[in-house]
mmCIF file of C-alpha atoms in Angstrom:
data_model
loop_
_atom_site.group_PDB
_atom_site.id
_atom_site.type_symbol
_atom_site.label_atom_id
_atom_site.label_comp_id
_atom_site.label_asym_id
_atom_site.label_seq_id
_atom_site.Cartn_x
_atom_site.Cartn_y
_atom_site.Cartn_z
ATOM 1 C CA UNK A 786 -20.237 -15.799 20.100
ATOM 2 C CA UNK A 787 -22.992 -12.637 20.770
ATOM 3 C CA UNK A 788 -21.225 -9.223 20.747
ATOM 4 C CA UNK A 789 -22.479 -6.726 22.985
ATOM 5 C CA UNK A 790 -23.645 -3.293 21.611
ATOM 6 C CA UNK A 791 -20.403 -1.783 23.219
ATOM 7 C CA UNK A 792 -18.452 -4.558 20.546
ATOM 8 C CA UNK A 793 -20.869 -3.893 17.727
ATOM 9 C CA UNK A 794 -20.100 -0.450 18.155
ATOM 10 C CA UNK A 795 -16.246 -0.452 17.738
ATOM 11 C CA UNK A 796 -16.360 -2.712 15.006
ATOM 12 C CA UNK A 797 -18.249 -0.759 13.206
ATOM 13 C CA UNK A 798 -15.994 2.220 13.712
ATOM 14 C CA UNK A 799 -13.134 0.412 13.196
ATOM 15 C CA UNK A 800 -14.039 -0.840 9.870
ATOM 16 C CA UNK A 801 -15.226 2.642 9.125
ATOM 17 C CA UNK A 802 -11.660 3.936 9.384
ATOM 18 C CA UNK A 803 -9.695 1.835 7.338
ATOM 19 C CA UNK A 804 -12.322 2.395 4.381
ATOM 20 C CA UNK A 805 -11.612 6.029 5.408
ATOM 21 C CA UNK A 806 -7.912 5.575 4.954
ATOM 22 C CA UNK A 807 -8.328 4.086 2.140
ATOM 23 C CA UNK A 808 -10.029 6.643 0.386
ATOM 24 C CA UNK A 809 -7.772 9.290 1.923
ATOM 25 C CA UNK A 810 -4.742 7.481 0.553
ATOM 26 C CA UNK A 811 -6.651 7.038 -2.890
ATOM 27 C CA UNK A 812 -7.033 10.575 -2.950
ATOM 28 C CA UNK A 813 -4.130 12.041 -2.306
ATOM 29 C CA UNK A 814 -2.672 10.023 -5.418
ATOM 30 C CA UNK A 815 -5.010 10.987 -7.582
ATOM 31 C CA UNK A 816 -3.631 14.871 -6.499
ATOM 32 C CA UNK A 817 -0.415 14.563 -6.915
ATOM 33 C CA UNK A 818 2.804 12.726 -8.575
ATOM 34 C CA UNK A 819 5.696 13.195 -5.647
ATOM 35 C CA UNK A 820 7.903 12.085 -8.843
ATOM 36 C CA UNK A 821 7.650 15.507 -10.312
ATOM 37 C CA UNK A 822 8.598 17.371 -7.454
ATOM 38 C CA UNK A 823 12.580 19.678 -7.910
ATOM 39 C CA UNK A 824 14.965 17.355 -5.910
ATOM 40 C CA UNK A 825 16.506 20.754 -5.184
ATOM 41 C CA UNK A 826 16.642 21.497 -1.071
ATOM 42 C CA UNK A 827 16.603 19.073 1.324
ATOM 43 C CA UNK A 828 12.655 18.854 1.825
ATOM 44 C CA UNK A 829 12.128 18.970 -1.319
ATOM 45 C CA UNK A 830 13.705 16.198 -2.014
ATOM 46 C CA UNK A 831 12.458 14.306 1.129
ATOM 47 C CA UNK A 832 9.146 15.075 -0.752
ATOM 48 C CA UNK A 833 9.826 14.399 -3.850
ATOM 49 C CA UNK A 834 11.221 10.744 -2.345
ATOM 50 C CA UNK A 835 7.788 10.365 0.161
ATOM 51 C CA UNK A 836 6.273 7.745 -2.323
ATOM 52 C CA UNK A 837 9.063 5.071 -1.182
ATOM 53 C CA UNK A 838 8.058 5.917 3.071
ATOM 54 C CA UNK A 839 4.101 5.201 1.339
ATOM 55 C CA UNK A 840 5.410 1.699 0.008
ATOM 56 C CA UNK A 841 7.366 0.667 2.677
ATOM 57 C CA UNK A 842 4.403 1.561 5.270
ATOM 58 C CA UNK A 843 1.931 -0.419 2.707
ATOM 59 C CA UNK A 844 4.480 -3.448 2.893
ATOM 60 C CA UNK A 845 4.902 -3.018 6.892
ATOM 61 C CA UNK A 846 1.111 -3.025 6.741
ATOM 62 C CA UNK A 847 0.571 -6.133 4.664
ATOM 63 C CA UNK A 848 3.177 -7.915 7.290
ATOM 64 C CA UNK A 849 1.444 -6.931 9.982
ATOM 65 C CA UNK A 850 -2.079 -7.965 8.707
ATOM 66 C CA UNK A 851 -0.309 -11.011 8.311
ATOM 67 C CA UNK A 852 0.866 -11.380 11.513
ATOM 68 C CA UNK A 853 -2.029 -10.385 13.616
ATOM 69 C CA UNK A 854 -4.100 -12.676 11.446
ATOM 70 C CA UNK A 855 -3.996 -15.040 14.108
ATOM 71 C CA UNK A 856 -6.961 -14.786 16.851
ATOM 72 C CA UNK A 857 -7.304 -11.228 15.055
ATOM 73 C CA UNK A 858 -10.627 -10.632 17.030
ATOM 74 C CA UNK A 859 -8.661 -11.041 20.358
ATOM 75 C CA UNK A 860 -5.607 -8.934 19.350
ATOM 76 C CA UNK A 861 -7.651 -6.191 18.775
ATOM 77 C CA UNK A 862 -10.274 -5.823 21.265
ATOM 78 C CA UNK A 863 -8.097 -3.330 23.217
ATOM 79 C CA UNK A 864 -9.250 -0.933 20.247
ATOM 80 C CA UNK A 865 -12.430 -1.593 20.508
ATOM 81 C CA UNK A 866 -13.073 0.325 23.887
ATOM 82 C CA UNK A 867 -16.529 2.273 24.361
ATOM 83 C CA UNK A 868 -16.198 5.690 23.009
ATOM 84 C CA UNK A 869 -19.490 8.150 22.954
ATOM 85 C CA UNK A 870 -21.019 9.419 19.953
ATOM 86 C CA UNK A 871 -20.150 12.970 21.040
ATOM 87 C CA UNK A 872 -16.561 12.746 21.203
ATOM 88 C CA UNK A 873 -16.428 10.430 17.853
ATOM 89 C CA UNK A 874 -18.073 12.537 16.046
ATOM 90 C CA UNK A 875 -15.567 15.597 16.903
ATOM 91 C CA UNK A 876 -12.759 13.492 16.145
ATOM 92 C CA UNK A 877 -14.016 12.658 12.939
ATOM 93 C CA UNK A 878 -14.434 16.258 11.976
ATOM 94 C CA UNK A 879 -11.314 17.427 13.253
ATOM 95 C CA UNK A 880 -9.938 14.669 11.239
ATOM 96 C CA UNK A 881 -11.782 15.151 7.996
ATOM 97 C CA UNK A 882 -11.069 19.395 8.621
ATOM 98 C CA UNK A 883 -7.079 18.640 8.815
ATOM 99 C CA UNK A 884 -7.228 16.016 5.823
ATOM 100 C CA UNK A 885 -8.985 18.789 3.845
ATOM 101 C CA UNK A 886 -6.340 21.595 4.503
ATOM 102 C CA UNK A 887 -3.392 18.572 3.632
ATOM 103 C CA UNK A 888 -4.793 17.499 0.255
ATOM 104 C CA UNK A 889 -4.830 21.587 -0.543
ATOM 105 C CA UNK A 890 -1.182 21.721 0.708
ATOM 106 C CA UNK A 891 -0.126 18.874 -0.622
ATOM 107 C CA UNK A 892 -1.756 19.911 -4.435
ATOM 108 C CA UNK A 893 -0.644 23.862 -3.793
ATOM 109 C CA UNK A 894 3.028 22.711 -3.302
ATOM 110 C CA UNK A 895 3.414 19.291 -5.673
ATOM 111 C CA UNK A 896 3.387 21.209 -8.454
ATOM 112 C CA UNK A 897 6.006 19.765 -11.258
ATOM 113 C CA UNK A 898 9.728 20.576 -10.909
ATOM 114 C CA UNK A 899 8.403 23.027 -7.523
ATOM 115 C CA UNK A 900 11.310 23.658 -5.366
ATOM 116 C CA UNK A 901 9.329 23.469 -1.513
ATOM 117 C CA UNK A 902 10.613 26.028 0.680
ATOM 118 C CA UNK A 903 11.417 24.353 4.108
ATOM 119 C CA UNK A 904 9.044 26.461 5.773
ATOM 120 C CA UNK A 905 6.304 24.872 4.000
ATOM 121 C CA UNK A 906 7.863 21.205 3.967
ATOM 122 C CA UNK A 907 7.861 21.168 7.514
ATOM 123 C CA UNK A 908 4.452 22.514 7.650
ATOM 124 C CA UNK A 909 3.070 19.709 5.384
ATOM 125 C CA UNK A 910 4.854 17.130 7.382
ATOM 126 C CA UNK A 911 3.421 18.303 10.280
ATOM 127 C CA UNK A 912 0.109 17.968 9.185
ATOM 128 C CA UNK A 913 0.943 14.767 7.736
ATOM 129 C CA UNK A 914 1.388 13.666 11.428
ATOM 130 C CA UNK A 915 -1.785 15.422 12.778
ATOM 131 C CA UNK A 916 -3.857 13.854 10.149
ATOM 132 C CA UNK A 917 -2.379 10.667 11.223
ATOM 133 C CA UNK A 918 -2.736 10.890 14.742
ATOM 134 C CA UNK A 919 -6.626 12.443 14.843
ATOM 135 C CA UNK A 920 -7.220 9.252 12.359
ATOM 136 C CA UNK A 921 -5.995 6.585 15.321
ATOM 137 C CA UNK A 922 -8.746 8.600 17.648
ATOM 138 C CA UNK A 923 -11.080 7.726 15.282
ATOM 139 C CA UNK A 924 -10.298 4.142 15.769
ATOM 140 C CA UNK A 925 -9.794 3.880 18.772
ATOM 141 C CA UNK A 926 -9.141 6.637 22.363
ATOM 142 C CA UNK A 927 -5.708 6.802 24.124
ATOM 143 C CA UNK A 928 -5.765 4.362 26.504
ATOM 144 C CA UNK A 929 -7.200 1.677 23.621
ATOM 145 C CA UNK A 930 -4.301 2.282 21.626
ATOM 146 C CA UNK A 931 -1.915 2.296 24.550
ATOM 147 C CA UNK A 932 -3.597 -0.922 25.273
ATOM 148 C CA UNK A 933 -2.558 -2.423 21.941
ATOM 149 C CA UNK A 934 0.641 -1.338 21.573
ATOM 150 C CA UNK A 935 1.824 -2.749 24.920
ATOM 151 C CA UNK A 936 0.832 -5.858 23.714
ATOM 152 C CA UNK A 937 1.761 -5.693 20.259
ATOM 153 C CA UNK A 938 4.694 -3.786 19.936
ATOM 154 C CA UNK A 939 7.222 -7.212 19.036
ATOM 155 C CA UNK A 940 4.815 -8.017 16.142
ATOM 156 C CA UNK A 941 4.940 -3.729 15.085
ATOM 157 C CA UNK A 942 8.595 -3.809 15.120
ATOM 158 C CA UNK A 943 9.083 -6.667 13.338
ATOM 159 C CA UNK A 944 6.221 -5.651 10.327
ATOM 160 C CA UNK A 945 8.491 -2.379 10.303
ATOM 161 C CA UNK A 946 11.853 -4.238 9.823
ATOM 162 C CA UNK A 947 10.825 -6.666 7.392
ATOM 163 C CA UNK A 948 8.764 -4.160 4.915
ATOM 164 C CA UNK A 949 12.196 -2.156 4.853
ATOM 165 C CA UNK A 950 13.931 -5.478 4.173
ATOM 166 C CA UNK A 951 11.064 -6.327 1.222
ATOM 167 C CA UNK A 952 11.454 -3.005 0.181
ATOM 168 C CA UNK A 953 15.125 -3.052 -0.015
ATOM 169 C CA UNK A 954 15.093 -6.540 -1.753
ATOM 170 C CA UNK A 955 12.206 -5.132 -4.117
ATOM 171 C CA UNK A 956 14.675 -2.188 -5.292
ATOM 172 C CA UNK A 957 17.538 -4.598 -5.431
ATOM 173 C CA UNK A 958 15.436 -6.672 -8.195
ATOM 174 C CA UNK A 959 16.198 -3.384 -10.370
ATOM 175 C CA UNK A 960 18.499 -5.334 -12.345
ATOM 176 C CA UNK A 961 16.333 -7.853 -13.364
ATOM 177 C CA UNK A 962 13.625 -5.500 -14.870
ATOM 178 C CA UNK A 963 14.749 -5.827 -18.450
ATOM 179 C CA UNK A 964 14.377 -9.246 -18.819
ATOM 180 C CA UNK A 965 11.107 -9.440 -17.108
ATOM 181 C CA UNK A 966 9.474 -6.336 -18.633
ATOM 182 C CA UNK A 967 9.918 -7.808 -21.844
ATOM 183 C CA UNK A 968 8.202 -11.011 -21.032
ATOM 184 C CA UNK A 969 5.805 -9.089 -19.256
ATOM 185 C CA UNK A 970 5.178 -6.725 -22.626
ATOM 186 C CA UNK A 971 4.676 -9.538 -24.990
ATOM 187 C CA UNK A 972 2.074 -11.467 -22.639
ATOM 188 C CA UNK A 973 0.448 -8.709 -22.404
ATOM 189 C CA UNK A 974 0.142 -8.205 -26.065
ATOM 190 C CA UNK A 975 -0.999 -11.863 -26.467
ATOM 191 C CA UNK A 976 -3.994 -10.835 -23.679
ATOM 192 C CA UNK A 977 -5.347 -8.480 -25.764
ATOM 193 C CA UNK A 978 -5.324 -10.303 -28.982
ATOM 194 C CA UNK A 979 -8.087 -12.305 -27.300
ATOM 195 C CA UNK A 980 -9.842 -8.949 -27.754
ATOM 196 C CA UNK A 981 -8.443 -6.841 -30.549
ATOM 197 C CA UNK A 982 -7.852 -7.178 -33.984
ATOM 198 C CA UNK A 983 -4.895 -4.625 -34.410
ATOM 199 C CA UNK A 984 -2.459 -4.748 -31.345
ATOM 200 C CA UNK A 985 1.007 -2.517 -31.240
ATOM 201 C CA UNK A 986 3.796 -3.998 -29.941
ATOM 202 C CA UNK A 987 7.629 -2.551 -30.034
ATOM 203 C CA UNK A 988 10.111 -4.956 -27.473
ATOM 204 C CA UNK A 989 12.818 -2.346 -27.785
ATOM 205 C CA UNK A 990 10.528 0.600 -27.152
ATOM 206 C CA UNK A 991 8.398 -0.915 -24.848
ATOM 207 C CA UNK A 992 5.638 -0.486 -26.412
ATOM 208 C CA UNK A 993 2.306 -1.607 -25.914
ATOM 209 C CA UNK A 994 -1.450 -0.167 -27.617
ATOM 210 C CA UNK A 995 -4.395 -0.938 -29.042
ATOM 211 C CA UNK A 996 -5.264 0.623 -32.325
ATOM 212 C CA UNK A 997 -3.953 4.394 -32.391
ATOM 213 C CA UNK A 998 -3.704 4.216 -28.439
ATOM 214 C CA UNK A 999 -0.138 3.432 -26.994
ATOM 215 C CA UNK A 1000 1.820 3.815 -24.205
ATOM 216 C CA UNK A 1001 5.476 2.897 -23.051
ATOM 217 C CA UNK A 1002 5.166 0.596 -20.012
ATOM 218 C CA UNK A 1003 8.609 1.397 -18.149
ATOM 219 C CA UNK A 1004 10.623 -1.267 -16.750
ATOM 220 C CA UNK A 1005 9.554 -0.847 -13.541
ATOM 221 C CA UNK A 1006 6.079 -2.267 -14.383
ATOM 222 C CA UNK A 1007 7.950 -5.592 -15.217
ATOM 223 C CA UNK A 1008 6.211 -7.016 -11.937
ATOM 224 C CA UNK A 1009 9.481 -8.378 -10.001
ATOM 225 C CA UNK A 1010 9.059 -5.772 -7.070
ATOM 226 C CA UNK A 1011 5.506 -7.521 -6.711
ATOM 227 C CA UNK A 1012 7.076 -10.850 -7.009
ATOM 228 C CA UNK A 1013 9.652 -10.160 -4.385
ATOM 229 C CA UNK A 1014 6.798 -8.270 -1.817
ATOM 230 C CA UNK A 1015 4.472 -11.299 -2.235
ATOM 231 C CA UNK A 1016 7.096 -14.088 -1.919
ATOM 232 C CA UNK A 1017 8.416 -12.238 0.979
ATOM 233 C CA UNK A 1018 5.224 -12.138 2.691
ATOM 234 C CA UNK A 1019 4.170 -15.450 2.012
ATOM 235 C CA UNK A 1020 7.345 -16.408 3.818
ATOM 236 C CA UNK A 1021 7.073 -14.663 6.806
ATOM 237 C CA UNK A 1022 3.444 -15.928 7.113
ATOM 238 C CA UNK A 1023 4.694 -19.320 6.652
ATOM 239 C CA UNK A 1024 7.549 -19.326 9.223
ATOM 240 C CA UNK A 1025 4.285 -17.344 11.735
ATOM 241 C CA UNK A 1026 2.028 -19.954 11.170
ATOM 242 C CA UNK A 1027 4.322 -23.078 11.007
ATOM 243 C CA UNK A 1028 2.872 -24.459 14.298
ATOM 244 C CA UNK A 1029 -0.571 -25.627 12.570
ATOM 245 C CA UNK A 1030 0.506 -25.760 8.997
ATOM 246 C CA UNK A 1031 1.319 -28.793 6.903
ATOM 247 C CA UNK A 1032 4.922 -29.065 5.761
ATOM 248 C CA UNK A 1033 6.208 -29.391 2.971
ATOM 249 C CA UNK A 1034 3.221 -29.061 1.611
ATOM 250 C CA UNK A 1035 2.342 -25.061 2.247
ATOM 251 C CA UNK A 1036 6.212 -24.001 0.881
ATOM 252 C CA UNK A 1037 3.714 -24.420 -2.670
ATOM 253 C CA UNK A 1038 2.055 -21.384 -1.828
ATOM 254 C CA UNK A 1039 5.394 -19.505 -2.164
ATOM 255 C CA UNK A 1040 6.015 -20.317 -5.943
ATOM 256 C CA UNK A 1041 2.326 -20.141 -5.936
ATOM 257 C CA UNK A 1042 2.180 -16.378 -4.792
ATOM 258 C CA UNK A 1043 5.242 -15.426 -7.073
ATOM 259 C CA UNK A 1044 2.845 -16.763 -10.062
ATOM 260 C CA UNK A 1045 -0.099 -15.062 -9.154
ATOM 261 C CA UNK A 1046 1.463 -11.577 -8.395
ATOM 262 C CA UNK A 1047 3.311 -12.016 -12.135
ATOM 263 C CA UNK A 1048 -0.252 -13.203 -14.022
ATOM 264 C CA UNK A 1049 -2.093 -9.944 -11.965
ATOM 265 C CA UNK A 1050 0.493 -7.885 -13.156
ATOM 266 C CA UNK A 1051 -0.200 -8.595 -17.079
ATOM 267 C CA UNK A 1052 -3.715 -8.301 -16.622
ATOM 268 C CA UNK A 1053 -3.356 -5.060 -15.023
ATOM 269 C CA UNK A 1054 -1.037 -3.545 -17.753
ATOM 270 C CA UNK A 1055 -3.463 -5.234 -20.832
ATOM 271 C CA UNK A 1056 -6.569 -3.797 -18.043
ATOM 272 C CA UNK A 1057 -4.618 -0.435 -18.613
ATOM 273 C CA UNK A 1058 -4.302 -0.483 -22.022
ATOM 274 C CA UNK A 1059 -7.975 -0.907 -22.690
ATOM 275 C CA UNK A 1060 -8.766 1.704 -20.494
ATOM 276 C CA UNK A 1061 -7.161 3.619 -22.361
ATOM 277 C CA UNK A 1062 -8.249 2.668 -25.757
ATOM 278 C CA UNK A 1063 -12.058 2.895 -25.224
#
């Protein structure tokens, strides 16, 4: 198939933005812990909460991805309408301008146990949205967008209901984490034998170091919230793509993903730990 320029182009561009959103996500982490935030007020705690809306959008995301996986070139062309370099390029800073006033907001007013005043909750949420909305110019013009969504809106609402149903189920898992986490602790302390001479290990502290480097890995690292979200997808790109897969044999992947997510899990926490030892 030969793309014209015009296709080039938007590729390009639309590429370009989700490696910007990526980094703009990656950022804003690294600036703040919305864990710390005073629960006190009602935007405050809205705020303080806005890392669950972040994982349930990531989930919604990964279901989508899932489901437009499918002729994924077609499905998106809409997007990919001609836009000139002038008007890009103002987007883009208008974008990058308003993404550079949120991350100072958003590290001004995280501060730990910070009560927000509503004033400046609603201010920050309404630059959440700008930000937002001057990114999806940069991917793509008005009637692009308006393009997509009139054709895509089923497979939208549906990556929107089931990452709150995955999320739900994820939190659900809560009473599981015990028994996992404590698997999860001493695998993890068997990884990095393969490595290290002197390893600390307490089950009933949860604690896991290297040397005189330690850390308690909280139950929630247990890796049954990634279990459930992989699982979960897995499924629902097994009952999307049942027309040209082979049955029984693809309901393997599902025990399949539920090992994987575990075994990246324990590498990630023994990763951690060495991290943090050297």
């Amino acid at each position: 198939m030969i793309l014209s320029d015009n296709s080039v182009a938007g590729w390009y561009r639309f590429v370009g933005a989700i490696l910007l959103l990526f980094v703009e996500l990656l950022l804003l982490s690294l600036l703040v812990d919305a864990r710390s935030v005073s629960t006190e007020g009602v935007l405050s705690g809205l705020l303080a909460e806005s890392g669950r809306v972040l994982r349930w959008a990531v989930v919604s995301a990964g279901v989508l991805a899932v489901g437009i996986g499918k002729g994924f070139t077609q499905r998106i062309k809409p997007l990919m309408v001609p836009v000139s370099p002038v008007s890009l390029t103002m987007v883009l800073v208008a974008h990058l301008a308003l993404f550079s006033v949120l991350a100072a907001i958003t590290h001004a007013l995280f501060g730990i146990n910070q009560v927000i005043p509503d004033s400046l909750g609603f201010l920050w949420l309404t630059l959440v949205v700008m930000v937002g909305l001057s990114w999806c110019l940069v991917v793509s013009n008005y009637p692009g967008w308006k393009a997509f969504l009139t054709n895509e809106w089923p497979l939208i609402a549906l990556a929107l209901g089931s990452g709150l149903l995955i999320y739900i189920l994820g939190d659900a898992s809560a009473r599981y984490w015990s028994v996992m986490s404590e698997l999860t602790l001493q695998l993890a302390a068997i990884m990095l034998t393969l490595f290290y001479d002197v390893i600390i290990m307490d089950v009933n502290r949860s604690v896991l170091g290297v040397g005189d480097f330690w850390v308690t890995v909280d139950k929630a690292c247990s890796g049954i919230e990634g279990m459930v979200v992989s699982m979960s997808i897995t499924a629902i790109y097994l009952f999307l793509s049942r027309n040209y897969l082979r049955f029984p044999h693809a309901l393997l992947l599902l025990p399949l993903a539920c090992v994987l997510s575990a075994v990246f899990n324990i590498i990630r926490i023994a990763l951690l730990v060495v991290i943090g030892a050297e």
